[in-house]
Amino acid sequence: MTTIDPSSRIAIVGAGISALTCAQILRSAGFSPTLFEKSAGYGGRVSTRHLEDGIAFDHGAQYVTAKTCGFKTYLSEAEQRGCAGMWSPRVSKGSREQDWFVGRPAMRDLVNPLISNLDIKYHAYVSRIYRYRRGWCLELEDGGVPLYFDNVIVSAPAPQTLVLIGRDTEISVRISEVEMSPCWALIAAFDRRFKTDLDVITDENSDLTWLVRNNSKLDRSQHIESWVAHVSPQWSLNNIERDRDSVLPELLNMLERKLGRRLPAPTFARAHLWRYALTSVPLGELFLSTSDHTLTAIGDWCLGSRVECAYQSGIAAGKYLVGAFAT
Ligand SMILES: Cc1cc2nc3c(=O)[nH]c(=O)nc-3n(C[C@H](O)[C@H](O)[C@H](O)COP(=O)(O)OP(=O)(O)OC[C@H]3O[C@@H](n4cnc5c(N)ncnc54)[C@H](O)[C@@H]3O)c2cc1C
């Protein structure tokens, strides 16, 4: 049985919502994990693109819903802190079975309650994780010396986790069963407001599956018209190798067709590829951990495709590891 004290070196790869929740559980039990995040900020796919003039686009997760008590409590605390609020857009079809919440003033702010007191290294791209003695070594892309940790938790999307840890660890086969699909996203801003009857248009049978007037969300800048569109997994997969400049005119055409009107030239438009956006085949368990608890994989892909799934995975793995470390 492994015995680990709070001075154990614990690394978490990523700073999305699953990593942050797991880190906070570990911290509240007295551990001090170090998070390695390849990008410049936290939040992962709960992401906001900020332009220079104060305009922001939520180009990843659009809104969240809560089915579990734990996530309901999280959202209500985030709401009290001013980081989240209920959003009631005019939608094209169907009724909303649950309340929709968004981050305030931008989607990424939804995770602000999770970042306090964490040691997060940004621009820290982990390129390989391999066994070393009773723990694991992390190699960073910057070429520095490998870093040794007693325990490593990886929160990258499943296919990227597999590349990092290799195919011959105890948990690799299970991770390889998970499938994730890509999503091309469009963000576009116009200096003229449009008249529309809808803030959200969804259509699972078309190439453009989700279209939202970003400025219909709470606290978003109102002096500009801003739209975000998401393209279907199939179209995204068929066009996955294209560069964003070549895809952009087609995405703008899709936007125009879906809105049924000629659009003025956008003041800003950008296409973004989420290579591992949504889970098509989930794991069906909250997380995976090796029998000695030294390597753990977490993320939304364990349960599904939603922010709440990532939250549940991070919480469950954190609690499990605290219990395992105490034995
Ligand atoms: C286009 C799109 C729309 C979505 N819409 C919704 C929605 O409306 N509602 C909803 O609930 N969910 C939605 N989702 C899903 C939601 O965003 C995810 O379920 C959730 O954010 C996943 O969190 P996570 O912590 O598991 O992973 P992530 O947020 O992906 O976090 C993983 C982190 O690991 C980092 N990382 C990866 N590899 C490395 C490495 N080698 N080294 C260092 N760091 C690394 C990444 O940069 C990232 O920050 C959407 C996702 C996308 C892409």
mmCIF file of N, CA and C in Angstrom, residues 47 49 57-62 182-188 207-211 227-232 235-236 244 247-248 251-252 254 268-275 277:
data_model
loop_
_atom_site.group_PDB
_atom_site.id
_atom_site.type_symbol
_atom_site.label_atom_id
_atom_site.label_comp_id
_atom_site.label_asym_id
_atom_site.label_seq_id
_atom_site.Cartn_x
_atom_site.Cartn_y
_atom_site.Cartn_z
ATOM 1 N N SER A 47 -13.688 29.057 -22.276
ATOM 2 C CA SER A 47 -12.671 29.946 -22.822
ATOM 3 C C SER A 47 -13.293 31.219 -23.383
ATOM 4 N N ARG A 49 -12.231 34.694 -25.750
ATOM 5 C CA ARG A 49 -11.250 35.403 -26.569
ATOM 6 C C ARG A 49 -11.493 36.907 -26.402
ATOM 7 N N PHE A 57 -15.408 37.229 -26.796
ATOM 8 C CA PHE A 57 -16.234 36.166 -27.373
ATOM 9 C C PHE A 57 -16.027 34.894 -26.557
ATOM 10 N N ASP A 58 -17.111 34.238 -26.213
ATOM 11 C CA ASP A 58 -17.008 32.903 -25.603
ATOM 12 C C ASP A 58 -16.971 31.916 -26.755
ATOM 13 N N HIS A 59 -15.808 31.452 -27.134
ATOM 14 C CA HIS A 59 -15.780 30.615 -28.337
ATOM 15 C C HIS A 59 -15.712 29.121 -28.027
ATOM 16 N N GLY A 60 -15.588 28.742 -26.745
ATOM 17 C CA GLY A 60 -15.655 27.332 -26.363
ATOM 18 C C GLY A 60 -17.031 27.059 -25.760
ATOM 19 N N ALA A 61 -17.035 26.579 -24.507
ATOM 20 C CA ALA A 61 -18.320 26.292 -23.841
ATOM 21 C C ALA A 61 -19.203 27.542 -23.860
ATOM 22 N N GLN A 62 -20.479 27.354 -24.142
ATOM 23 C CA GLN A 62 -21.402 28.476 -24.323
ATOM 24 C C GLN A 62 -22.193 28.831 -23.078
ATOM 25 N N PRO A 182 -13.928 16.965 -33.306
ATOM 26 C CA PRO A 182 -13.478 18.351 -33.420
ATOM 27 C C PRO A 182 -14.648 19.320 -33.611
ATOM 28 N N CYS A 183 -14.358 20.604 -33.498
ATOM 29 C CA CYS A 183 -15.364 21.634 -33.777
ATOM 30 C C CYS A 183 -14.670 22.892 -34.297
ATOM 31 N N TRP A 184 -15.024 23.285 -35.524
ATOM 32 C CA TRP A 184 -14.605 24.595 -36.010
ATOM 33 C C TRP A 184 -15.561 25.619 -35.424
ATOM 34 N N ALA A 185 -14.995 26.715 -34.893
ATOM 35 C CA ALA A 185 -15.819 27.792 -34.330
ATOM 36 C C ALA A 185 -15.543 29.078 -35.100
ATOM 37 N N LEU A 186 -16.578 29.894 -35.224
ATOM 38 C CA LEU A 186 -16.437 31.207 -35.854
ATOM 39 C C LEU A 186 -16.773 32.284 -34.828
ATOM 40 N N ILE A 187 -15.935 33.317 -34.755
ATOM 41 C CA ILE A 187 -16.326 34.500 -33.988
ATOM 42 C C ILE A 187 -16.327 35.678 -34.956
ATOM 43 N N ALA A 188 -17.385 36.461 -34.896
ATOM 44 C CA ALA A 188 -17.496 37.582 -35.845
ATOM 45 C C ALA A 188 -18.174 38.767 -35.164
ATOM 46 N N ASP A 207 -24.852 22.009 -41.217
ATOM 47 C CA ASP A 207 -23.414 22.128 -40.959
ATOM 48 C C ASP A 207 -23.154 23.060 -39.791
ATOM 49 N N LEU A 208 -24.003 24.076 -39.695
ATOM 50 C CA LEU A 208 -23.843 25.019 -38.592
ATOM 51 C C LEU A 208 -24.836 24.636 -37.494
ATOM 52 N N THR A 209 -24.308 24.064 -36.426
ATOM 53 C CA THR A 209 -25.217 23.469 -35.435
ATOM 54 C C THR A 209 -25.614 24.430 -34.321
ATOM 55 N N TRP A 210 -24.784 25.445 -34.076
ATOM 56 C CA TRP A 210 -25.045 26.361 -32.953
ATOM 57 C C TRP A 210 -24.658 27.764 -33.369
ATOM 58 N N LEU A 211 -25.580 28.698 -33.170
ATOM 59 C CA LEU A 211 -25.310 30.094 -33.504
ATOM 60 C C LEU A 211 -25.850 30.956 -32.372
ATOM 61 N N TRP A 227 -21.176 37.598 -32.766
ATOM 62 C CA TRP A 227 -21.783 36.284 -32.971
ATOM 63 C C TRP A 227 -20.741 35.190 -32.860
ATOM 64 N N VAL A 228 -21.174 34.048 -32.344
ATOM 65 C CA VAL A 228 -20.309 32.856 -32.277
ATOM 66 C C VAL A 228 -21.074 31.711 -32.929
ATOM 67 N N ALA A 229 -20.392 30.982 -33.813
ATOM 68 C CA ALA A 229 -21.037 29.833 -34.467
ATOM 69 C C ALA A 229 -20.165 28.603 -34.284
ATOM 70 N N HIS A 230 -20.815 27.452 -34.119
ATOM 71 C CA HIS A 230 -20.098 26.176 -34.043
ATOM 72 C C HIS A 230 -20.566 25.277 -35.177
ATOM 73 N N VAL A 231 -19.607 24.604 -35.800
ATOM 74 C CA VAL A 231 -19.887 23.774 -36.963
ATOM 75 C C VAL A 231 -19.974 22.308 -36.521
ATOM 76 N N SER A 232 -20.701 21.507 -37.293
ATOM 77 C CA SER A 232 -20.979 20.118 -36.893
ATOM 78 C C SER A 232 -19.687 19.301 -36.799
ATOM 79 N N TRP A 235 -18.614 18.055 -40.410
ATOM 80 C CA TRP A 235 -17.990 19.086 -41.263
ATOM 81 C C TRP A 235 -16.603 19.426 -40.702
ATOM 82 N N SER A 236 -16.521 19.535 -39.388
ATOM 83 C CA SER A 236 -15.238 19.884 -38.761
ATOM 84 C C SER A 236 -14.195 18.806 -39.044
ATOM 85 N N ARG A 244 -7.061 28.145 -40.796
ATOM 86 C CA ARG A 244 -8.237 28.937 -40.386
ATOM 87 C C ARG A 244 -8.604 30.009 -41.409
ATOM 88 N N VAL A 247 -10.807 28.491 -44.139
ATOM 89 C CA VAL A 247 -12.140 28.073 -43.656
ATOM 90 C C VAL A 247 -13.048 29.276 -43.396
ATOM 91 N N LEU A 248 -12.439 30.399 -43.034
ATOM 92 C CA LEU A 248 -13.210 31.564 -42.576
ATOM 93 C C LEU A 248 -14.323 32.002 -43.547
ATOM 94 N N LEU A 251 -17.300 29.744 -43.297
ATOM 95 C CA LEU A 251 -18.045 29.881 -42.038
ATOM 96 C C LEU A 251 -18.888 31.163 -42.052
ATOM 97 N N LEU A 252 -18.352 32.232 -42.624
ATOM 98 C CA LEU A 252 -19.133 33.474 -42.714
ATOM 99 C C LEU A 252 -20.351 33.289 -43.619
ATOM 100 N N MET A 254 -21.941 30.453 -44.024
ATOM 101 C CA MET A 254 -22.907 29.660 -43.235
ATOM 102 C C MET A 254 -23.681 30.572 -42.292
ATOM 103 N N PHE A 268 -14.417 42.263 -37.259
ATOM 104 C CA PHE A 268 -13.462 41.250 -36.809
ATOM 105 C C PHE A 268 -14.078 39.894 -37.098
ATOM 106 N N ALA A 269 -13.288 38.977 -37.612
ATOM 107 C CA ALA A 269 -13.787 37.601 -37.808
ATOM 108 C C ALA A 269 -12.611 36.655 -37.746
ATOM 109 N N ARG A 270 -12.823 35.540 -37.068
ATOM 110 C CA ARG A 270 -11.737 34.575 -36.918
ATOM 111 C C ARG A 270 -12.334 33.169 -36.798
ATOM 112 N N ALA A 271 -11.675 32.222 -37.443
ATOM 113 C CA ALA A 271 -12.070 30.816 -37.268
ATOM 114 C C ALA A 271 -11.099 30.169 -36.281
ATOM 115 N N HIS A 272 -11.615 29.270 -35.484
ATOM 116 C CA HIS A 272 -10.770 28.583 -34.485
ATOM 117 C C HIS A 272 -11.133 27.102 -34.492
ATOM 118 N N LEU A 273 -10.138 26.262 -34.554
ATOM 119 C CA LEU A 273 -10.399 24.812 -34.507
ATOM 120 C C LEU A 273 -10.178 24.278 -33.100
ATOM 121 N N TRP A 274 -11.230 23.659 -32.549
ATOM 122 C CA TRP A 274 -11.091 22.880 -31.319
ATOM 123 C C TRP A 274 -10.893 21.434 -31.766
ATOM 124 N N ARG A 275 -9.685 20.965 -31.699
ATOM 125 C CA ARG A 275 -9.384 19.633 -32.259
ATOM 126 C C ARG A 275 -10.077 18.525 -31.456
ATOM 127 N N ALA A 277 -12.995 18.731 -29.156
ATOM 128 C CA ALA A 277 -14.011 19.606 -28.571
ATOM 129 C C ALA A 277 -14.976 18.850 -27.676
#
